[in-house]
Every structure is written in structure tokens, then in C-alpha cells.
Amino acid sequence: TGRIFIGTEIKYIKVMKRVQYIIIIMLWFSVAGVVTAQKAEALLDRAAAAYESSNGLKASFAANIRHEKQGVSESFEGTIQMKGDKFVLITPDTRTWYDGTTQWTYVVRTDEVNLSNPTGDELEFTNPMTLLRSYKKGFTLYYIGQSTSDNGKMADDVMLTSKKNGDVAKVEVQIERATSLPVRLTVTLKNGVRSVIRIRKMQTDINQPEYIFRFNPADYPRVTEIDLR
């Protein structure tokens, strides 16, 4: 009887050790998840602060957009100027102005300009840099790890997964340590479209005049305006 009791006790101890081990592992992953989320938020906080104190910035970029379901991709280059929540985005096919309320999107091929009052989700798709002003709303944050930017500088990678019902599924942001500003953004939509945007050159302290963020009809005398508001 004593042997049976001792054997049972040893089995019980082994089981309890396994349970303790599993609990420790679960707690470790839980704490690690909190830590990575806190680090991701701290990095994005610094990026947002760097952007807010930039006094207007201008950047050139290269973009690649891949439609996973269709198996096709397109690449192009462009420029963007930003100041506060305003921006002007120039690409070979379109030009977009946003003054904080109204967005004008000029389509070169059709010589048309569409007027709209975009939602937050629509702005994130048009200009992912706006995430620097809204990442705490509707996103779960993760710290991916260290990396090296295209220009050879140290950087950190952060992932944002959407908790909203919008088009954006997740965003991966590479933040350069020297400037605390994003140098690469990868946006994955729920329909499978994946956009990779690489910042080639960035200037800060531009302090642009307000009018450059609004469409000027005098520059496009034959344009057809389509009001979608």
C-alpha cells in the first residue's frame, strides 16, 4: 500500500510540475505580449511626436501595389507633403489634396477631379501616414523587432492590426531610430491588396502655406469637377 501511495504521489508531483510549467509559459507569453505592445506604442508615440514637431514635411517615395487575388502588381514613384492633418500627394496617375475637411482627387487620364469628405478609414488608405494621428483608435499594436532601413540605418518594426470593419487589415511600420519617423509602410487590405511604400528622401521644417493643400482650378482650366460630398 505504501508503494502505491508513493507511486501515486510521484505521479501527482510530476503532473503538478507540468501544470506549473504550462502556467509559467502562459504568464510569460502574456507579459511578453504586454511588453511588446507597450514598446510598439512608445515607438509610435515618438513617431507621432516627431511628426507633430516637424513643422511640415516633404518626402519622395517609391510604392509597389500587389493584387494577390489577381496576381498583378504595379510600381510607381511620387511625392507627398504633410502638415498637421493636411497633405498633398502626387503620383503619375493622380494628384490628391486634403485641407483637413475636403479632399480633391485629380485623375490625369480623364482630366477629372473628384471632391469628397473622406472618412478616417478612407484617409488611411489614401495616405497611410495619417495613422500617426489615429493609431490608438481601432488598432492592436505589436513590436516585431529590430531591422535595418534601406539607407542602412537602424530601425524598429511595429505592426498594427485593425479591430475595425474598414478596408485595412494590418499595417507594418518601419521607424528609423535616428529620426523616429517612418521610412517604410506596408498596408494590407482585407481584399488582399498589399501596398509597400518606401520613403526615399524626407525634408522637415518646410512650413508650407495653407493654399498648397487645396485644389486650384486655375491650374486645371479644362478639368471636370465631380462633387461626391
XYZ file of C-alpha atoms in Angstrom, residues 54 59 101 108 124 157 161 194 197 214 220:
11
model
C 8.312 68.600 -37.901
C 9.069 63.223 -48.855
C -12.029 68.658 -44.466
C -4.740 62.654 -65.037
C -5.689 55.712 -44.019
C 9.338 47.389 -36.899
C -3.819 45.008 -36.783
C -0.828 44.853 -50.395
C 5.712 52.368 -49.547
C -6.217 72.821 -51.711
C -6.525 72.988 -64.427
